[in-house]
PDB file of C-alpha atoms and ligand atoms in Angstrom:
ATOM      1  CA  MET Z   1     125.208 -97.601  55.720  1.00 97.00           C
ATOM      2  CA  LYS Z   2     122.291 -99.564  54.284  1.00 97.00           C
ATOM      3  CA  GLY Z   3     120.830 -98.687  50.914  1.00 97.00           C
ATOM      4  CA  ILE Z   4     117.325 -98.293  52.336  1.00 96.00           C
ATOM      5  CA  VAL Z   5     118.586 -95.207  54.188  1.00 98.00           C
ATOM      6  CA  PHE Z   6     119.895 -93.760  50.904  1.00 98.00           C
ATOM      7  CA  THR Z   7     116.787 -94.584  48.879  1.00 97.00           C
ATOM      8  CA  GLU Z   8     114.539 -93.052  51.564  1.00 98.00           C
ATOM      9  CA  PHE Z   9     116.778 -89.993  51.749  1.00 98.00           C
ATOM     10  CA  LEU Z  10     116.657 -89.358  47.990  1.00 98.00           C
ATOM     11  CA  GLU Z  11     112.883 -89.897  48.050  1.00 98.00           C
ATOM     12  CA  MET Z  12     112.559 -87.263  50.777  1.00 98.00           C
ATOM     13  CA  VAL Z  13     114.730 -84.816  48.828  1.00 98.00           C
ATOM     14  CA  GLU Z  14     112.598 -85.229  45.729  1.00 98.00           C
ATOM     15  CA  SER Z  15     109.301 -84.888  47.561  1.00 98.00           C
ATOM     16  CA  LYS Z  16     110.304 -81.936  49.786  1.00 98.00           C
ATOM     17  CA  PHE Z  17     112.677 -80.015  47.506  1.00 98.00           C
ATOM     18  CA  GLY Z  18     111.956 -81.299  43.991  1.00 98.00           C
ATOM     19  CA  LEU Z  19     113.773 -83.064  41.180  1.00 97.00           C
ATOM     20  CA  GLU Z  20     116.098 -80.179  40.367  1.00 97.00           C
ATOM     21  CA  THR Z  21     117.516 -80.135  43.896  1.00 97.00           C
ATOM     22  CA  LEU Z  22     117.801 -83.927  43.803  1.00 97.00           C
ATOM     23  CA  ASP Z  23     119.807 -83.724  40.562  1.00 96.00           C
ATOM     24  CA  ASN Z  24     122.003 -80.958  41.935  1.00 96.00           C
ATOM     25  CA  ILE Z  25     123.022 -82.886  45.047  1.00 96.00           C
ATOM     26  CA  ILE Z  26     123.939 -86.089  43.187  1.00 95.00           C
ATOM     27  CA  GLU Z  27     125.344 -84.817  39.917  1.00 87.00           C
ATOM     28  CA  ASN Z  28     128.626 -83.261  40.871  1.00 76.00           C
ATOM     29  CA  GLY Z  29     130.988 -86.208  40.554  1.00 75.00           C
ATOM     30  CA  GLN Z  30     131.663 -86.583  44.294  1.00 86.00           C
ATOM     31  CA  LEU Z  31     129.634 -89.744  44.819  1.00 93.00           C
ATOM     32  CA  PRO Z  32     131.319 -93.132  44.304  1.00 93.00           C
ATOM     33  CA  SER Z  33     127.890 -94.737  43.675  1.00 94.00           C
ATOM     34  CA  GLU Z  34     126.767 -91.825  41.472  1.00 91.00           C
ATOM     35  CA  GLY Z  35     123.485 -91.544  43.332  1.00 92.00           C
ATOM     36  CA  ILE Z  36     122.420 -95.090  42.462  1.00 95.00           C
ATOM     37  CA  TYR Z  37     121.454 -97.240  45.451  1.00 96.00           C
ATOM     38  CA  THR Z  38     119.487-100.422  46.059  1.00 93.00           C
ATOM     39  CA  SER Z  39     117.693-100.947  49.347  1.00 84.00           C
ATOM     40  CA  VAL Z  40     119.661-104.116  50.149  1.00 84.00           C
ATOM     41  CA  GLY Z  41     123.071-102.717  49.146  1.00 95.00           C
ATOM     42  CA  THR Z  42     125.573-101.195  51.572  1.00 97.00           C
ATOM     43  CA  TYR Z  43     127.383 -97.927  50.932  1.00 97.00           C
ATOM     44  CA  ASP Z  44     130.013 -95.829  52.605  1.00 96.00           C
ATOM     45  CA  PHE Z  45     128.611 -93.576  55.319  1.00 97.00           C
ATOM     46  CA  ASN Z  46     130.733 -90.751  53.860  1.00 96.00           C
ATOM     47  CA  GLU Z  47     128.493 -90.839  50.833  1.00 97.00           C
ATOM     48  CA  MET Z  48     125.499 -89.945  53.027  1.00 97.00           C
ATOM     49  CA  VAL Z  49     127.536 -87.161  54.634  1.00 97.00           C
ATOM     50  CA  THR Z  50     128.268 -85.787  51.148  1.00 96.00           C
ATOM     51  CA  LEU Z  51     124.592 -85.928  50.133  1.00 97.00           C
ATOM     52  CA  ILE Z  52     123.461 -84.135  53.300  1.00 98.00           C
ATOM     53  CA  THR Z  53     126.209 -81.526  53.021  1.00 97.00           C
ATOM     54  CA  ASN Z  54     125.271 -80.882  49.386  1.00 97.00           C
ATOM     55  CA  LEU Z  55     121.586 -80.596  50.321  1.00 97.00           C
ATOM     56  CA  SER Z  56     122.452 -78.132  53.076  1.00 98.00           C
ATOM     57  CA  GLU Z  57     124.407 -75.963  50.626  1.00 96.00           C
ATOM     58  CA  GLU Z  58     121.655 -76.210  48.052  1.00 96.00           C
ATOM     59  CA  THR Z  59     118.820 -75.293  50.448  1.00 98.00           C
ATOM     60  CA  ASN Z  60     120.619 -73.139  53.047  1.00 98.00           C
ATOM     61  CA  ILE Z  61     119.129 -75.346  55.772  1.00 98.00           C
ATOM     62  CA  PRO Z  62     121.589 -76.429  58.496  1.00 98.00           C
ATOM     63  CA  VAL Z  63     122.760 -80.056  58.305  1.00 98.00           C
ATOM     64  CA  GLY Z  64     121.348 -80.916  61.744  1.00 98.00           C
ATOM     65  CA  ASP Z  65     117.880 -79.668  60.809  1.00 98.00           C
ATOM     66  CA  LEU Z  66     117.961 -81.747  57.609  1.00 98.00           C
ATOM     67  CA  ILE Z  67     118.969 -84.858  59.538  1.00 98.00           C
ATOM     68  CA  TYR Z  68     116.095 -84.314  61.977  1.00 98.00           C
ATOM     69  CA  ALA Z  69     113.637 -83.823  59.082  1.00 98.00           C
ATOM     70  CA  PHE Z  70     114.980 -87.020  57.549  1.00 98.00           C
ATOM     71  CA  GLY Z  71     114.350 -88.892  60.818  1.00 98.00           C
ATOM     72  CA  LEU Z  72     110.733 -87.717  60.704  1.00 98.00           C
ATOM     73  CA  TYR Z  73     110.479 -88.965  57.118  1.00 98.00           C
ATOM     74  CA  LEU Z  74     112.357 -92.232  57.620  1.00 98.00           C
ATOM     75  CA  PHE Z  75     110.162 -93.738  60.329  1.00 98.00           C
ATOM     76  CA  ALA Z  76     107.272 -94.448  57.940  1.00 97.00           C
ATOM     77  CA  GLY Z  77     109.680 -95.776  55.319  1.00 97.00           C
ATOM     78  CA  LEU Z  78     111.176 -98.283  57.746  1.00 97.00           C
ATOM     79  CA  ALA Z  79     107.792 -99.204  59.197  1.00 96.00           C
ATOM     80  CA  ASN Z  80     106.269 -99.765  55.740  1.00 96.00           C
ATOM     81  CA  SER Z  81     109.228-101.760  54.429  1.00 95.00           C
ATOM     82  CA  HIS Z  82     109.399-103.950  57.531  1.00 95.00           C
ATOM     83  CA  PRO Z  83     105.966-104.001  59.216  1.00 96.00           C
ATOM     84  CA  GLU Z  84     106.799-107.302  60.957  1.00 96.00           C
ATOM     85  CA  VAL Z  85     109.520-105.543  62.985  1.00 95.00           C
ATOM     86  CA  ILE Z  86     107.085-103.229  64.762  1.00 95.00           C
ATOM     87  CA  LYS Z  87     103.777-105.128  64.602  1.00 94.00           C
ATOM     88  CA  ASN Z  88     104.162-106.564  68.107  1.00 92.00           C
ATOM     89  CA  TYR Z  89     104.231-103.190  69.851  1.00 96.00           C
ATOM     90  CA  ASN Z  90     101.153-101.358  70.993  1.00 94.00           C
ATOM     91  CA  THR Z  91     102.687 -98.321  72.706  1.00 97.00           C
ATOM     92  CA  PRO Z  92     105.492 -95.944  71.663  1.00 97.00           C
ATOM     93  CA  LEU Z  93     107.272 -96.288  75.020  1.00 98.00           C
ATOM     94  CA  GLY Z  94     107.141-100.068  74.686  1.00 97.00           C
ATOM     95  CA  LEU Z  95     108.666 -99.801  71.223  1.00 98.00           C
ATOM     96  CA  LEU Z  96     111.428 -97.433  72.364  1.00 98.00           C
ATOM     97  CA  TYR Z  97     112.219 -99.682  75.315  1.00 97.00           C
ATOM     98  CA  CYS Z  98     112.847-102.536  72.853  1.00 97.00           C
ATOM     99  CA  ILE Z  99     114.930-100.778  70.161  1.00 97.00           C
ATOM    100  CA  GLU Z 100     118.231-102.172  71.350  1.00 96.00           C
ATOM    101  CA  ASP Z 101     117.239-105.700  72.357  1.00 96.00           C
ATOM    102  CA  HIS Z 102     114.533-106.479  69.821  1.00 97.00           C
ATOM    103  CA  ILE Z 103     114.057-104.028  66.956  1.00 97.00           C
ATOM    104  CA  HIS Z 104     117.666-103.539  66.003  1.00 97.00           C
ATOM    105  CA  VAL Z 105     118.404-107.229  66.682  1.00 97.00           C
ATOM    106  CA  HIS Z 106     115.698-108.047  64.138  1.00 96.00           C
ATOM    107  CA  VAL Z 107     117.160-105.461  61.735  1.00 96.00           C
ATOM    108  CA  LYS Z 108     120.570-107.104  62.074  1.00 96.00           C
ATOM    109  CA  LYS Z 109     119.007-110.402  60.945  1.00 95.00           C
ATOM    110  CA  LEU Z 110     117.467-108.713  57.914  1.00 94.00           C
ATOM    111  CA  TYR Z 111     120.695-106.827  57.126  1.00 94.00           C
ATOM    112  CA  PRO Z 112     123.714-108.582  58.675  1.00 94.00           C
ATOM    113  CA  ASP Z 113     126.033-105.729  57.685  1.00 94.00           C
ATOM    114  CA  ALA Z 114     123.842-102.984  59.203  1.00 96.00           C
ATOM    115  CA  GLU Z 115     125.716-100.586  61.477  1.00 97.00           C
ATOM    116  CA  LEU Z 116     123.267 -99.750  64.205  1.00 98.00           C
ATOM    117  CA  PRO Z 117     123.460 -97.318  67.102  1.00 98.00           C
ATOM    118  CA  SER Z 118     123.023 -98.464  70.681  1.00 98.00           C
ATOM    119  CA  PHE Z 119     120.247 -97.251  72.979  1.00 98.00           C
ATOM    120  CA  LYS Z 120     120.804 -97.921  76.683  1.00 98.00           C
ATOM    121  CA  VAL Z 121     117.731 -97.388  78.839  1.00 98.00           C
ATOM    122  CA  LEU Z 122     118.544 -95.459  82.038  1.00 98.00           C
ATOM    123  CA  ASP Z 123     115.036 -95.183  83.402  1.00 97.00           C
ATOM    124  CA  LYS Z 124     111.472 -96.020  82.400  1.00 97.00           C
ATOM    125  CA  THR Z 125     108.085 -95.187  83.912  1.00 97.00           C
ATOM    126  CA  ASP Z 126     104.526 -95.624  82.569  1.00 96.00           C
ATOM    127  CA  THR Z 127     104.792 -92.210  80.900  1.00 98.00           C
ATOM    128  CA  SER Z 128     108.499 -91.597  80.283  1.00 98.00           C
ATOM    129  CA  ILE Z 129     111.797 -93.103  79.261  1.00 98.00           C
ATOM    130  CA  SER Z 130     115.422 -91.917  79.439  1.00 98.00           C
ATOM    131  CA  MET Z 131     117.962 -93.478  77.159  1.00 98.00           C
ATOM    132  CA  VAL Z 132     121.485 -92.911  75.911  1.00 98.00           C
ATOM    133  CA  TYR Z 133     122.097 -93.004  72.173  1.00 98.00           C
ATOM    134  CA  SER Z 134     125.602 -93.925  71.114  1.00 98.00           C
ATOM    135  CA  SER Z 135     127.050 -94.308  67.655  1.00 98.00           C
ATOM    136  CA  SER Z 136     130.245 -93.246  65.937  1.00 98.00           C
ATOM    137  CA  ARG Z 137     127.996 -91.719  63.264  1.00 98.00           C
ATOM    138  CA  GLY Z 138     126.564 -89.137  65.654  1.00 98.00           C
ATOM    139  CA  LEU Z 139     123.116 -89.217  64.059  1.00 98.00           C
ATOM    140  CA  TYR Z 140     121.257 -88.179  67.229  1.00 98.00           C
ATOM    141  CA  ARG Z 141     119.090 -85.707  65.314  1.00 98.00           C
ATOM    142  CA  LEU Z 142     117.972 -88.655  63.151  1.00 98.00           C
ATOM    143  CA  ALA Z 143     117.112 -90.532  66.352  1.00 98.00           C
ATOM    144  CA  HIS Z 144     115.138 -87.476  67.537  1.00 98.00           C
ATOM    145  CA  GLY Z 145     112.995 -87.478  64.389  1.00 98.00           C
ATOM    146  CA  LEU Z 146     112.453 -91.239  64.523  1.00 98.00           C
ATOM    147  CA  ILE Z 147     111.416 -91.097  68.191  1.00 98.00           C
ATOM    148  CA  GLU Z 148     108.957 -88.282  67.526  1.00 98.00           C
ATOM    149  CA  LYS Z 149     107.337 -90.274  64.695  1.00 98.00           C
ATOM    150  CA  ALA Z 150     107.171 -93.396  66.854  1.00 98.00           C
ATOM    151  CA  PHE Z 151     104.711 -91.490  69.075  1.00 98.00           C
ATOM    152  CA  GLU Z 152     102.695 -90.236  66.099  1.00 98.00           C
ATOM    153  CA  HIS Z 153     102.556 -93.777  64.752  1.00 97.00           C
ATOM    154  CA  PHE Z 154     100.458 -94.683  67.820  1.00 97.00           C
ATOM    155  CA  GLY Z 155      98.410 -91.488  67.637  1.00 97.00           C
ATOM    156  CA  GLY Z 156     100.244 -89.613  70.395  1.00 97.00           C
ATOM    157  CA  THR Z 157     102.955 -87.015  70.970  1.00 98.00           C
ATOM    158  CA  ALA Z 158     105.836 -86.584  73.393  1.00 98.00           C
ATOM    159  CA  THR Z 159     108.130 -83.928  74.773  1.00 98.00           C
ATOM    160  CA  ILE Z 160     111.636 -84.928  73.760  1.00 98.00           C
ATOM    161  CA  THR Z 161     114.748 -83.249  75.143  1.00 98.00           C
ATOM    162  CA  TYR Z 162     118.359 -84.266  74.772  1.00 98.00           C
ATOM    163  CA  ASP Z 163     121.789 -83.529  76.229  1.00 98.00           C
ATOM    164  CA  LEU Z 164     125.046 -84.127  74.404  1.00 98.00           C
ATOM    165  CA  LEU Z 165     127.225 -86.271  76.666  1.00 98.00           C
ATOM    166  CA  LYS Z 166     129.984 -85.950  74.081  1.00 98.00           C
ATOM    167  CA  GLU Z 167     130.419 -82.749  72.150  1.00 97.00           C
ATOM    168  CA  ASP Z 168     130.590 -84.534  68.787  1.00 97.00           C
ATOM    169  CA  GLY Z 169     127.132 -86.077  69.300  1.00 98.00           C
ATOM    170  CA  THR Z 170     128.352 -89.653  69.473  1.00 98.00           C
ATOM    171  CA  GLU Z 171     126.786 -90.034  72.945  1.00 98.00           C
ATOM    172  CA  VAL Z 172     123.522 -88.289  73.679  1.00 98.00           C
ATOM    173  CA  LYS Z 173     121.015 -88.671  76.515  1.00 98.00           C
ATOM    174  CA  PHE Z 174     117.336 -88.456  75.579  1.00 98.00           C
ATOM    175  CA  ASP Z 175     114.559 -87.672  78.040  1.00 98.00           C
ATOM    176  CA  ILE Z 176     111.194 -88.536  76.578  1.00 98.00           C
ATOM    177  CA  VAL Z 177     107.898 -87.754  78.289  1.00 98.00           C
ATOM    178  CA  GLN Z 178     104.607 -88.808  76.760  1.00 97.00           C
ATOM    179  CA  ASN Z 179     102.045 -85.984  76.411  1.00 96.00           C
ATOM    180  CA  GLY Z 180      98.426 -86.282  77.512  1.00 84.00           C
TER     181      GLY Z 180
HETATM  182 MN1  MNH O 201     116.794 -97.821  63.442  1.00 63.60          MN
HETATM  183  C1  MNH O 201     119.602 -96.968  61.600  1.00 63.60           C
HETATM  184  C2  MNH O 201     117.358 -95.114  65.457  1.00 63.60           C
HETATM  185  C3  MNH O 201     113.542 -97.926  64.619  1.00 63.60           C
HETATM  186  C4  MNH O 201     115.930-100.011  61.000  1.00 63.60           C
HETATM  187  N1  MNH O 201     118.227 -96.345  63.514  1.00 63.60           N
HETATM  188  C5  MNH O 201     119.288 -96.150  62.662  1.00 63.60           C
HETATM  189  C6  MNH O 201     120.025 -94.989  63.047  1.00 63.60           C
HETATM  190  C7  MNH O 201     119.381 -94.457  64.136  1.00 63.60           C
HETATM  191  C8  MNH O 201     118.261 -95.307  64.426  1.00 63.60           C
HETATM  192  C9  MNH O 201     119.736 -93.190  64.900  1.00 63.60           C
HETATM  193  C10 MNH O 201     121.233 -94.410  62.283  1.00 63.60           C
HETATM  194  C11 MNH O 201     122.525 -95.145  62.507  1.00 63.60           C
HETATM  195  C12 MNH O 201     123.320 -94.592  63.667  1.00 63.60           C
HETATM  196  O1  MNH O 201     122.886 -93.629  64.355  1.00 63.60           O
HETATM  197  O2  MNH O 201     124.412 -95.129  63.931  1.00 63.60           O
HETATM  198  N2  MNH O 201     115.676 -96.762  64.841  1.00 63.60           N
HETATM  199  C13 MNH O 201     116.123 -95.714  65.585  1.00 63.60           C
HETATM  200  C14 MNH O 201     115.065 -95.298  66.498  1.00 63.60           C
HETATM  201  C15 MNH O 201     113.980 -96.093  66.239  1.00 63.60           C
HETATM  202  C16 MNH O 201     114.368 -96.995  65.180  1.00 63.60           C
HETATM  203  C17 MNH O 201     115.189 -94.177  67.508  1.00 63.60           C
HETATM  204  C18 MNH O 201     112.606 -96.089  66.839  1.00 63.60           C
HETATM  205  C19 MNH O 201     111.980 -95.018  67.251  1.00 63.60           C
HETATM  206  N3  MNH O 201     115.067 -98.794  62.936  1.00 63.60           N
HETATM  207  C20 MNH O 201     113.849 -98.736  63.554  1.00 63.60           C
HETATM  208  C21 MNH O 201     112.925 -99.648  62.937  1.00 63.60           C
HETATM  209  C22 MNH O 201     113.612-100.259  61.918  1.00 63.60           C
HETATM  210  C23 MNH O 201     114.937 -99.703  61.915  1.00 63.60           C
HETATM  211  C24 MNH O 201     111.471 -99.856  63.358  1.00 63.60           C
HETATM  212  C25 MNH O 201     113.161-101.281  60.928  1.00 63.60           C
HETATM  213  C26 MNH O 201     111.949-101.665  60.753  1.00 63.60           C
HETATM  214  N4  MNH O 201     117.637 -98.420  61.670  1.00 63.60           N
HETATM  215  C27 MNH O 201     117.120 -99.365  60.829  1.00 63.60           C
HETATM  216  C28 MNH O 201     118.017 -99.573  59.683  1.00 63.60           C
HETATM  217  C29 MNH O 201     119.080 -98.688  59.858  1.00 63.60           C
HETATM  218  C30 MNH O 201     118.803 -97.954  61.107  1.00 63.60           C
HETATM  219  C31 MNH O 201     117.790-100.541  58.525  1.00 63.60           C
HETATM  220  C32 MNH O 201     120.291 -98.483  58.926  1.00 63.60           C
HETATM  221  C33 MNH O 201     121.504 -99.249  59.419  1.00 63.60           C
HETATM  222  C34 MNH O 201     122.677 -99.060  58.470  1.00 63.60           C
HETATM  223  O3  MNH O 201     122.653 -98.128  57.672  1.00 63.60           O
HETATM  224  O4  MNH O 201     123.634 -99.855  58.479  1.00 63.60           O
END
């Protein structure tokens, strides 16, 4: 997993839960990188799982809810670090439609060792889109947060529902309907 995901995660922890919580989740000897990440580095996904599990224990907030909150936080971090990746889109549905074939293709050029999920579009109208998320990492709650913020980025909102096609969350269908 790319370092930018780790640096954004630790930034979120500090801003939402404070420095003491941040210290507590990294300073227990379980992390190979000892909580030190650079945005261009690549780290074991298990290290992120450890950080999120520790944060869940520390805050008593379920892991899934923390991942969703992180998705909400991460969108702006990605957009600010790589404005060129999203500058050509003028609607959230247009952006979502292009995640697989443009956005993540661009990301792969920036970070050749990025491990990205796939998003297959099942259906798109002027006001809605249905797509299937798949990834061995099962970070569909992260996708949920990112999708929600994509709408806010353009000044809108959407109603987002999802169905687990696989129980472990590695394949999830999203139905997204623009509000207003
Ligand atoms: Mn994208 C990882 C979804 C927009 C750059 N992205 C992920 C993951 C999800 C995801 C989910 C977590 C990995 C996984 O599930 O296997 N991304 C989205 C969605 C949107 C999106 C739903 C739009 C909405 N992503 C973007 C944009 C950028 C970007 C915009 C860059 C400007 N994404 C990344 C990077 C990673 C990532 C970088 C980390 C990959 C890695 O850790 O190897």
